[in-house]
CSV table of C-alpha atoms and ligand atoms in Angstrom, one decimal:
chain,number,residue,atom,x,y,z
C,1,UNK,CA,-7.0,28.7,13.6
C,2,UNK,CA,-3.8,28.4,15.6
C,3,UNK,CA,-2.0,31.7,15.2
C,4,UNK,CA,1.7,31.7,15.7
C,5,UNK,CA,3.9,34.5,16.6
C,6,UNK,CA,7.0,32.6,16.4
C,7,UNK,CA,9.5,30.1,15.2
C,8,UNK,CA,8.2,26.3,15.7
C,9,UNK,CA,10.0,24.2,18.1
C,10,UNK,CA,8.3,22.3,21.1
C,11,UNK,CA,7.5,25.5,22.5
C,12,UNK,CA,5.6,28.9,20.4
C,13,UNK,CA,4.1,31.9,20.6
C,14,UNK,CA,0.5,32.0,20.1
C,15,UNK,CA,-1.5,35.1,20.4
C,16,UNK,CA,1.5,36.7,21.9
C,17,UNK,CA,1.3,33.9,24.9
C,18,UNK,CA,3.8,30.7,25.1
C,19,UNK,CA,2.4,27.2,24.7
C,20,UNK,CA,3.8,23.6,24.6
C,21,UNK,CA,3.4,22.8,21.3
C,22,UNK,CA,2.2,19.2,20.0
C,23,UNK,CA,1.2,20.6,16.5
C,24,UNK,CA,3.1,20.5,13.0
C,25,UNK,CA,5.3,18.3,11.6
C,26,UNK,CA,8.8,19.1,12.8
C,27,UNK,CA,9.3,15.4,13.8
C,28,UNK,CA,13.3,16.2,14.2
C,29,UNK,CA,12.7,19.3,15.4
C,30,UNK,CA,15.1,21.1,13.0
C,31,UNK,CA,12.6,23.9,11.7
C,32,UNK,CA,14.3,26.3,14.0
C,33,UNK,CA,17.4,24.7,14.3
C,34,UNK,CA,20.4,26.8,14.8
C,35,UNK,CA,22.8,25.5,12.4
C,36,UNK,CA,19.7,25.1,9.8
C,37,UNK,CA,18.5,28.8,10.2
C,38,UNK,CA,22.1,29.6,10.3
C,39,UNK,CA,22.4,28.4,6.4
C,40,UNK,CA,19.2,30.1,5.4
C,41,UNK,CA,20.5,33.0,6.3
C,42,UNK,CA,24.2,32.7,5.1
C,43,UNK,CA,21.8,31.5,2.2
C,44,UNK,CA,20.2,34.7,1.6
C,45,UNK,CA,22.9,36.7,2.2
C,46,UNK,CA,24.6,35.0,-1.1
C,47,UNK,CA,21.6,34.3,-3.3
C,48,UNK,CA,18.7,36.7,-2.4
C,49,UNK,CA,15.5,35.3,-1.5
C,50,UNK,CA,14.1,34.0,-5.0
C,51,UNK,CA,16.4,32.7,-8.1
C,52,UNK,CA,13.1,34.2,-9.9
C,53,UNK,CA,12.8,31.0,-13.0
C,54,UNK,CA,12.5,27.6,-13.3
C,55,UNK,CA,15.2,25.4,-13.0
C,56,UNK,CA,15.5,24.7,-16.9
C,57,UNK,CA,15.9,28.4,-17.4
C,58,UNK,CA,18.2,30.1,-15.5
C,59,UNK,CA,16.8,29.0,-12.0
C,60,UNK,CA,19.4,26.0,-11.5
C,61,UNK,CA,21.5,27.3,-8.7
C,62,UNK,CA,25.1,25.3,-7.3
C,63,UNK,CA,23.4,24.8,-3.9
C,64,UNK,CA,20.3,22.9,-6.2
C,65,UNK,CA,22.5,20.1,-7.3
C,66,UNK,CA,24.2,20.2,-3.4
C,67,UNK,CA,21.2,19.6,-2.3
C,68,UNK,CA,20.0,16.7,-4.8
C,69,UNK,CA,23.4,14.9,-4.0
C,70,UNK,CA,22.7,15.2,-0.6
C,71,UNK,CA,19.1,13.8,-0.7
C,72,UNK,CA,20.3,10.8,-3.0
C,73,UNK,CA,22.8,9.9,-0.7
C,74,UNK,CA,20.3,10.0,2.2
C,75,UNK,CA,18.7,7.5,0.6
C,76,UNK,CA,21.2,5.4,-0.9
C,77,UNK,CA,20.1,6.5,-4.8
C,78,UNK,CA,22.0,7.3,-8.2
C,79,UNK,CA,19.8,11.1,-8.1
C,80,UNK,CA,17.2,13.4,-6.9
C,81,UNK,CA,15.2,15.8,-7.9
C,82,UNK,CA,13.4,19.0,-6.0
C,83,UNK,CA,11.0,20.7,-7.2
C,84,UNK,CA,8.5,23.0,-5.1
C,85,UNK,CA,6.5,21.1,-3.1
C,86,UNK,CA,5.3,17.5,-1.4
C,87,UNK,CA,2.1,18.0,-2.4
C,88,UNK,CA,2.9,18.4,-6.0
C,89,UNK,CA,5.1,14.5,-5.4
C,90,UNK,CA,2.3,12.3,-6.1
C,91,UNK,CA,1.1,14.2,-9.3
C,92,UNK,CA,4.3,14.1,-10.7
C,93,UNK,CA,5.2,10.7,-10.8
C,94,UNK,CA,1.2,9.8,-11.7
C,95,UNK,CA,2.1,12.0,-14.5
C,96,UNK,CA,6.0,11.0,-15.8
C,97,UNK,CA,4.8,7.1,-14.9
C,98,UNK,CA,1.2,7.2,-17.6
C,99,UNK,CA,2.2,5.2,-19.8
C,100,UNK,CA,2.9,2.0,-17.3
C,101,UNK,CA,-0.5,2.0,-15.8
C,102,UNK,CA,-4.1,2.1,-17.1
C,103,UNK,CA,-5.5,1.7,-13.6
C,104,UNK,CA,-4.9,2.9,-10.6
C,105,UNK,CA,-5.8,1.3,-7.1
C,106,UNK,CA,-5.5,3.2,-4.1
C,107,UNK,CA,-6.4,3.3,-0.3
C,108,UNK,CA,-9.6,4.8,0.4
C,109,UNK,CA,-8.4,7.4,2.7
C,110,UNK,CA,-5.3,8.5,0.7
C,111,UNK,CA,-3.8,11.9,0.8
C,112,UNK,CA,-5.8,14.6,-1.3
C,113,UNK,CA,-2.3,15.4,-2.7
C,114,UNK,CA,-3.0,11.2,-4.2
C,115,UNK,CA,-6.4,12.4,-5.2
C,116,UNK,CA,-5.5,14.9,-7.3
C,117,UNK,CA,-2.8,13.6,-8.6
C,118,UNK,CA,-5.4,10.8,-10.6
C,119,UNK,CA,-6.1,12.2,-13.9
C,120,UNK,CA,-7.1,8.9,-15.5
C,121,UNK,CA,-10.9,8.1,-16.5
C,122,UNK,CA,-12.6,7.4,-12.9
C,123,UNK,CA,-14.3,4.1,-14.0
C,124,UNK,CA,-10.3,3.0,-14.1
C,125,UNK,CA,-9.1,4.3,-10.2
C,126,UNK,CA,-10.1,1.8,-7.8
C,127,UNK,CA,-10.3,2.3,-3.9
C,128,UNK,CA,-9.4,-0.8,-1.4
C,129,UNK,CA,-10.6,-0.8,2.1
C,130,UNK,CA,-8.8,1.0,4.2
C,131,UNK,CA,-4.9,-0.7,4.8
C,132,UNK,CA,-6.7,-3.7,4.1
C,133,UNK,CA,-4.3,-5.7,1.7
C,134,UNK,CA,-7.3,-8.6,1.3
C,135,UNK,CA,-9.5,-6.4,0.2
C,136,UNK,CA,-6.5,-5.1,-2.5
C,137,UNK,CA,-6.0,-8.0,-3.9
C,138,UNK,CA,-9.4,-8.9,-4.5
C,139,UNK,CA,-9.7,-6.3,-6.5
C,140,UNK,CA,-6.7,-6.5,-8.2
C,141,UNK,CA,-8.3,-9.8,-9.4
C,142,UNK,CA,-11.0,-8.0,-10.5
C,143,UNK,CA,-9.3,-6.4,-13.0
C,144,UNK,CA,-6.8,-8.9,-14.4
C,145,UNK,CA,-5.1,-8.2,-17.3
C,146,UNK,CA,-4.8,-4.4,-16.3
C,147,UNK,CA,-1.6,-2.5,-16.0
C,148,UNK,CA,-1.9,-2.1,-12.2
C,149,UNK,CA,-0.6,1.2,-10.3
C,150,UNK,CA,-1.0,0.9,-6.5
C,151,UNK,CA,-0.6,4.0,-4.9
C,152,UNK,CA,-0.6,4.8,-0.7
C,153,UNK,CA,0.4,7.2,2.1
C,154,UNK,CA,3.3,5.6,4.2
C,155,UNK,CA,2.2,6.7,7.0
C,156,UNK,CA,-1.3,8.1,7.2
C,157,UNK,CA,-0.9,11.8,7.8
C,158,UNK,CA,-4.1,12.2,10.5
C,159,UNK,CA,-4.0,8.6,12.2
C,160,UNK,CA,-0.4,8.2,12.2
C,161,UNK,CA,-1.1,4.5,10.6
C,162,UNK,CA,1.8,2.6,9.0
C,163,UNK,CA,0.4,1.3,5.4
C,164,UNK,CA,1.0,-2.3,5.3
C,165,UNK,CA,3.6,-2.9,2.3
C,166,UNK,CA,4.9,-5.8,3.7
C,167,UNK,CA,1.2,-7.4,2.1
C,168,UNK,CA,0.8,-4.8,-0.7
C,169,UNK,CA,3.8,-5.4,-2.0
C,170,UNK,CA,3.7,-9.3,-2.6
C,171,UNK,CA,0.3,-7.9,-4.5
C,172,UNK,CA,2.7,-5.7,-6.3
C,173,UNK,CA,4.5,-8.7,-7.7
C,174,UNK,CA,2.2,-10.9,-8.3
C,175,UNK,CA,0.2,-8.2,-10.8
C,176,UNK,CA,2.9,-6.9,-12.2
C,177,UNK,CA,2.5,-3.7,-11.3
C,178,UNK,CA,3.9,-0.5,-9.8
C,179,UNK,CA,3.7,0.5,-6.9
C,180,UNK,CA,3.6,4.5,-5.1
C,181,UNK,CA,4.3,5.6,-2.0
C,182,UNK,CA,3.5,8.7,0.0
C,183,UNK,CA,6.1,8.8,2.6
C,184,UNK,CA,5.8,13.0,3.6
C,185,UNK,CA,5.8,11.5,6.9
C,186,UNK,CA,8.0,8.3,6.9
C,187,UNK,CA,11.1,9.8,5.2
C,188,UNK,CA,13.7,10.5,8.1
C,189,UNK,CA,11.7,8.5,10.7
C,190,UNK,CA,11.1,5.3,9.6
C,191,UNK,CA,13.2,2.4,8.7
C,192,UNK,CA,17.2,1.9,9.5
C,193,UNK,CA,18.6,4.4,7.7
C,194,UNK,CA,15.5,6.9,7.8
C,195,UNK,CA,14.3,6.3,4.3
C,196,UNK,CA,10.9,5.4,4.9
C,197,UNK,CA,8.2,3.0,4.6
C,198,UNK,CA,9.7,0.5,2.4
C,199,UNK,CA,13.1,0.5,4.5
C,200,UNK,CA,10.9,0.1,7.4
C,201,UNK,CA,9.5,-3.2,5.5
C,202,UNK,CA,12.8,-4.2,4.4
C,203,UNK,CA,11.4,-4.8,0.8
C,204,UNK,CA,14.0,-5.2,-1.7
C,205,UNK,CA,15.2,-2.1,-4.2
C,206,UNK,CA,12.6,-2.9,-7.0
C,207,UNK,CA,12.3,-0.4,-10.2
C,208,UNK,CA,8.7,-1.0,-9.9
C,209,UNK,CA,8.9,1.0,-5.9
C,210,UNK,CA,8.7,4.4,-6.3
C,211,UNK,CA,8.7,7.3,-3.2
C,212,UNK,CA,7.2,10.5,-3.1
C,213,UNK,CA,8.9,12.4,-0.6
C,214,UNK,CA,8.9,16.0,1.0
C,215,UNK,CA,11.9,18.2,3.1
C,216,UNK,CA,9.0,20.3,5.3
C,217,UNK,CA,8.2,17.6,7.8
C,218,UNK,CA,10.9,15.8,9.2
C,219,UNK,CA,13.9,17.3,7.3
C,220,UNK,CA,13.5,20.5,8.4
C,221,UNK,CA,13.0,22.2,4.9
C,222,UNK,CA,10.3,22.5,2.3
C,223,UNK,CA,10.0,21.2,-1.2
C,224,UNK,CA,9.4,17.8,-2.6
C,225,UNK,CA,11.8,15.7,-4.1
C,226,UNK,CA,11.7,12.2,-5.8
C,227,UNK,CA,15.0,10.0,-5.7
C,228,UNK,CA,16.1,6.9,-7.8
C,229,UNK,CA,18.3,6.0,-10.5
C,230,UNK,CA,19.3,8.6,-13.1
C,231,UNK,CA,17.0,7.6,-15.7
C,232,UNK,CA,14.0,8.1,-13.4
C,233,UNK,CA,15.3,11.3,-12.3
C,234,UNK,CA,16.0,12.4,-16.4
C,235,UNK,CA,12.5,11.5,-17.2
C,236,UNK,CA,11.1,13.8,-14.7
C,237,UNK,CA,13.2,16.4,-15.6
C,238,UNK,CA,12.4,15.7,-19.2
C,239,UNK,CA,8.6,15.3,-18.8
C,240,UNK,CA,7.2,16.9,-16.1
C,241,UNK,CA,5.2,20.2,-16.9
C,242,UNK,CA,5.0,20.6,-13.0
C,243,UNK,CA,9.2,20.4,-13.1
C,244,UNK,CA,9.8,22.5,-15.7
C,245,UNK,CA,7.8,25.3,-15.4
C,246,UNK,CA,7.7,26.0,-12.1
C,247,UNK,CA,10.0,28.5,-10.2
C,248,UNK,CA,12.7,26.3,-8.7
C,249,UNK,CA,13.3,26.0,-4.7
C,250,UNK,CA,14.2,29.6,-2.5
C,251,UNK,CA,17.7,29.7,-1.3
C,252,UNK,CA,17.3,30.1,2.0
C,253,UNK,CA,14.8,26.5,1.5
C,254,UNK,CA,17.2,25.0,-0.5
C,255,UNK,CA,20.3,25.3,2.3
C,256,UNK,CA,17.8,25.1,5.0
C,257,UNK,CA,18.1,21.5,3.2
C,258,UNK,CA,21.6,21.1,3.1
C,259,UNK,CA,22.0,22.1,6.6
C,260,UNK,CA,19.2,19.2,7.9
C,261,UNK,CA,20.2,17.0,5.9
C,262,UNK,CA,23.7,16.7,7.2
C,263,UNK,CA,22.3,16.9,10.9
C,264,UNK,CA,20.2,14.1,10.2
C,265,UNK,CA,23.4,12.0,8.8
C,266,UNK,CA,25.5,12.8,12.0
C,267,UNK,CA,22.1,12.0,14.7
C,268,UNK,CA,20.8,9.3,13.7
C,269,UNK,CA,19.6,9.3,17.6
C,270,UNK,CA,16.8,11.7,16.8
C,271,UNK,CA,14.4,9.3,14.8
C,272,UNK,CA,14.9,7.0,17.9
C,273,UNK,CA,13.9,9.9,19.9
C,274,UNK,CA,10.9,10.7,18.7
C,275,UNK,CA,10.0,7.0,18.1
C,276,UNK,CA,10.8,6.2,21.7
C,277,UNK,CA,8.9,9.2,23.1
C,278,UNK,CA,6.0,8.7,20.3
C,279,UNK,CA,5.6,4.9,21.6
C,280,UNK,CA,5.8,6.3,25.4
C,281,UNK,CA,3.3,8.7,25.0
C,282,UNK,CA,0.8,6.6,22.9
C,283,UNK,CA,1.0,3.9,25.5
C,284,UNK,CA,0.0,6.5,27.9
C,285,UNK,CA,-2.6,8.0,26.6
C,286,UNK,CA,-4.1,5.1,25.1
C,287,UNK,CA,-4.2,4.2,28.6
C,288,UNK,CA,-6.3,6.9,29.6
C,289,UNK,CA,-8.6,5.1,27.7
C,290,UNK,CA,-8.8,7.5,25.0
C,291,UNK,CA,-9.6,6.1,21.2
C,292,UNK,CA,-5.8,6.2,19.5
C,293,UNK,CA,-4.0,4.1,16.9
C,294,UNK,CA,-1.1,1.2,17.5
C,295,UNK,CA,1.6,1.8,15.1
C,296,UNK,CA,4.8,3.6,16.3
C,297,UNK,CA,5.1,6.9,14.3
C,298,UNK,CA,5.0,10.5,15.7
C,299,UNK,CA,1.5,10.5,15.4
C,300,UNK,CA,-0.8,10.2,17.7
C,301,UNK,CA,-4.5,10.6,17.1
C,302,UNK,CA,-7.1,10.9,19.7
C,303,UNK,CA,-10.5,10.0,18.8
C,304,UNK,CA,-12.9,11.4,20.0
C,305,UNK,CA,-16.4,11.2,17.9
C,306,UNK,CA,-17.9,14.2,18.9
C,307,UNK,CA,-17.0,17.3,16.9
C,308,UNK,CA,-18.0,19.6,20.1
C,309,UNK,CA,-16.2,17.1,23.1
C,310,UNK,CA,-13.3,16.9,20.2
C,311,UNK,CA,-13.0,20.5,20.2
C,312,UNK,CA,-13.2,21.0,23.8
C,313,UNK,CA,-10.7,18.7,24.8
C,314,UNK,CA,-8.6,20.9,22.1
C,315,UNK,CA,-9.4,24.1,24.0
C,316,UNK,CA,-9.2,22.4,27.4
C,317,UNK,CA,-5.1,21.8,26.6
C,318,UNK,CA,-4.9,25.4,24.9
C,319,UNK,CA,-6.4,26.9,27.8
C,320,UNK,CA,-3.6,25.5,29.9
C,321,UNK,CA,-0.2,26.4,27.9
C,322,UNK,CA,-0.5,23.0,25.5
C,323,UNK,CA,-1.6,23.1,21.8
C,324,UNK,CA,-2.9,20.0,20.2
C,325,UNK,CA,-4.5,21.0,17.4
C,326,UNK,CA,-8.6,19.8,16.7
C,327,UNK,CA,-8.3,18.4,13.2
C,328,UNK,CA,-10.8,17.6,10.7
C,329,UNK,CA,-8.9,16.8,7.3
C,330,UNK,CA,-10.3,16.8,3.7
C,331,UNK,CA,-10.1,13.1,3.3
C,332,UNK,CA,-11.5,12.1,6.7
C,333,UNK,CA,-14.3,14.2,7.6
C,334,UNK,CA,-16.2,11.7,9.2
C,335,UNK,CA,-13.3,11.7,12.1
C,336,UNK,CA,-13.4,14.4,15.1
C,337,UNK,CA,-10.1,14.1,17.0
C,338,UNK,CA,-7.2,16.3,18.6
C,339,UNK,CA,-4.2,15.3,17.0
C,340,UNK,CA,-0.8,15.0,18.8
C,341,UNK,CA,2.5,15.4,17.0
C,342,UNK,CA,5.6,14.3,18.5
C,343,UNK,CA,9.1,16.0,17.8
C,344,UNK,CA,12.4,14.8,18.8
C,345,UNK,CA,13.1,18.3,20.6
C,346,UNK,CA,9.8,17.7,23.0
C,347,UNK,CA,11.1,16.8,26.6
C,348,UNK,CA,9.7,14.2,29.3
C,349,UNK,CA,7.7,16.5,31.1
C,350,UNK,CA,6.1,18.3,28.1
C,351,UNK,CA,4.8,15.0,27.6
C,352,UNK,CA,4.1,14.3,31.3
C,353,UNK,CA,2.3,17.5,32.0
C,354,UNK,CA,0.5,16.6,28.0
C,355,UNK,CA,-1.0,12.9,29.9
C,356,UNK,CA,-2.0,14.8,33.5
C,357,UNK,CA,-4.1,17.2,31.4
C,358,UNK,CA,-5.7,14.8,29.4
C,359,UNK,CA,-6.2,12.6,32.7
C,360,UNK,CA,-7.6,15.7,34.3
C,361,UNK,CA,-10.3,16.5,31.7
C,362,UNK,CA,-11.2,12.8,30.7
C,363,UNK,CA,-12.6,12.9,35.0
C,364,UNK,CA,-14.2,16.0,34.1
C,365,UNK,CA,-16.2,14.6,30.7
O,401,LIG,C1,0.6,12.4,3.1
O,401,LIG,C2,1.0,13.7,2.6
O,401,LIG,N1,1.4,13.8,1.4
O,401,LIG,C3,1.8,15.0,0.9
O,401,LIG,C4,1.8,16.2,1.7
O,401,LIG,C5,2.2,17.5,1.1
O,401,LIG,O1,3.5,17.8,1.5
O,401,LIG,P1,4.0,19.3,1.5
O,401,LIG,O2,3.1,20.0,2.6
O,401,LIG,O3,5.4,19.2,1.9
O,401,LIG,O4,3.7,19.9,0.2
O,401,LIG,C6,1.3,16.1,2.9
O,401,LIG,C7,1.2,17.3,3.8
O,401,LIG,O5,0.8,17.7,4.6
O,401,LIG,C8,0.9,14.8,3.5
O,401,LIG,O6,0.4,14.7,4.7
């Protein structure tokens, strides 16, 4: 376990010493912005630290619907809604959306926060090959005649992978169904205007597309949120237990929010950061000749299929001031790998001094 002893930017404090830090998800780098902790604490200073109820209650707070506003015109919608976290994204929609769908078909190494999501009868959830649209559709065939719900990650949270939409989604209309997307780690990266994997695409606004979203990876926040038009966003506030009777969003989280989210409007040029020193830094280490993936997101996984060589490379980059955390995830078990996060706040030769390490104990193993 990685202990920290401080803030997260592209440097922490672990154990009380100062590392480099390739971990987390702070793609912008606006977890420890100043203008963001800044609001937080302005925040706190107004509100406390907990509105103590749910939003139907009494827990609806002015900097709730500031936030909401903000998020749906991030990504060009009527409305959004928060609630408290990503994870709890998926189950939401699988739960406001159950009366669309009788089966669900999903990637075989979706998220665990897709997993559990799936209440239907298991003989009705259906797993495709991994990213492998063929494979989808044939069976999608299969079960002709359902009401079809495809659900994916955007991009794949350990292997960085870009889900291929631009093939799912043809599948989409051709079986009349709906289609989900996990985009924790796409929303403010990828696509023109940051709004993730379907932007990226450049599929069409459909009804039938909906985005599960969260504010603590690359907007600097926490909490999950869902956008669309207003009738979506009514009938999760009208239907979902998860909504309604949960304690709504901190302040100091909630203007956290606000404060990123208006960073992120005005720099644009940090997604093409990180992209541009993700795509660098892949290219690099892939030619090492270490086991990585292709598509351009800030994550980089290096394979390594050995659990003990894995872990050593891990503690071979800790014991020289970099932390790249050794990862073995509930859906992927089978995979031993050290995986690399990029952030738009890393510099050059944090990434440099990242390859000459790797370089150094690929000669030595
Ligand atoms: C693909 C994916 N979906 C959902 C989540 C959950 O988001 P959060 O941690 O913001 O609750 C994660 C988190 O790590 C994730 O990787």
């Amino acid at each position: 376990m990685i202990l920290l002893n401080s803030s997260i930017g592209n440097y922490v404090i672990s154990n009380g010493k100062r590392y480099s830090y390739f971990g987390g998800n702070n793609y912008l780098g606006l977890a420890s912005h100043p203008s963001v902790k800044e609001a937080s604490i302005r925040a706190i200073e107004k509100y406390g630290v907990n509105f103590s109820a749910s939003r139907r209650t009494s827990g609806t707070a002015d900097i709730h619907l500031e936030l909401e506003r903000k998020l749906a015109d991030f990504k060009g919608k009527q409305d959004s809604v928060i609630f408290p976290s990503g994870y709890q994204g998926n189950s939401i929609l699988l739960e406001v959306l159950k009366e669309r769908y009788s089966d669900v078909f999903t990637d075989q190494f979706a998220h665990s926060s897709i997993l559990t999501g799936i209440k239907i009868n298991p003989a009705d959830i259906h797993y495709y090959d991994h990213c492998d649209a063929g494979h989808l559709e044939s069976i999608l065939d299969k079960f002709k005649g359902s009401y079809p719900l495809i659900i994916t990650d955007g991009i794949f949270a350990l292997t960085g992978e870009i889900a291929p939409l631009d093939k799912i989604y043809p599948l989409v209309k051709k079986y009349n169904g709906i289609l989900i997307v996990d985009d924790a780690h796409s929303t403010g990266i990828l696509g023109k205007n940051g709004r993730g994997t379907p932007e990226f695409f450049n599929l069409p606004a459909d009804e039938n597309i909906f985005q599960s979203e969260t504010m603590s990876k690359a907007l600097g926040s926490y909490g999950g949120f869902l956008a669309g038009d207003k009738i979506f966003t009514e009938l999760v506030r009208e239907s979902s237990a998860t909504y309604q009777a949960s304690t709504s969003l901190p302040p100091s989280v909630v203007a956290a929010g606000i404060a990123s989210m208006e960073i992120i409007k005005d720099n644009p040029a940090l997604r093409i950061r990180v992209l541009e020193l993700a795509g660098e830094l892949r290219k690099k280490i892939s030619g090492l000749g270490f086991q990585t993936t292709t598509d351009n997101t800030p994550i980089i996984p290096v394979m390594v299929n050995d659990i003990d060589k894995a872990k050593h490379l891990s503690s071979f980059l800790e014991e020289n001031g970099i932390i790249a955390p050794f990862m073995n995830y509930p859906s992927r078990q089978e995979l031993y790998m050290i995986r690399v996060t990029v952030s738009a706040a890393h510099t050059d030769n944090q990434t440099d001094e990242l390859v000459d390490l790797m370089s150094k104990w690929r000669r030595m193993n």
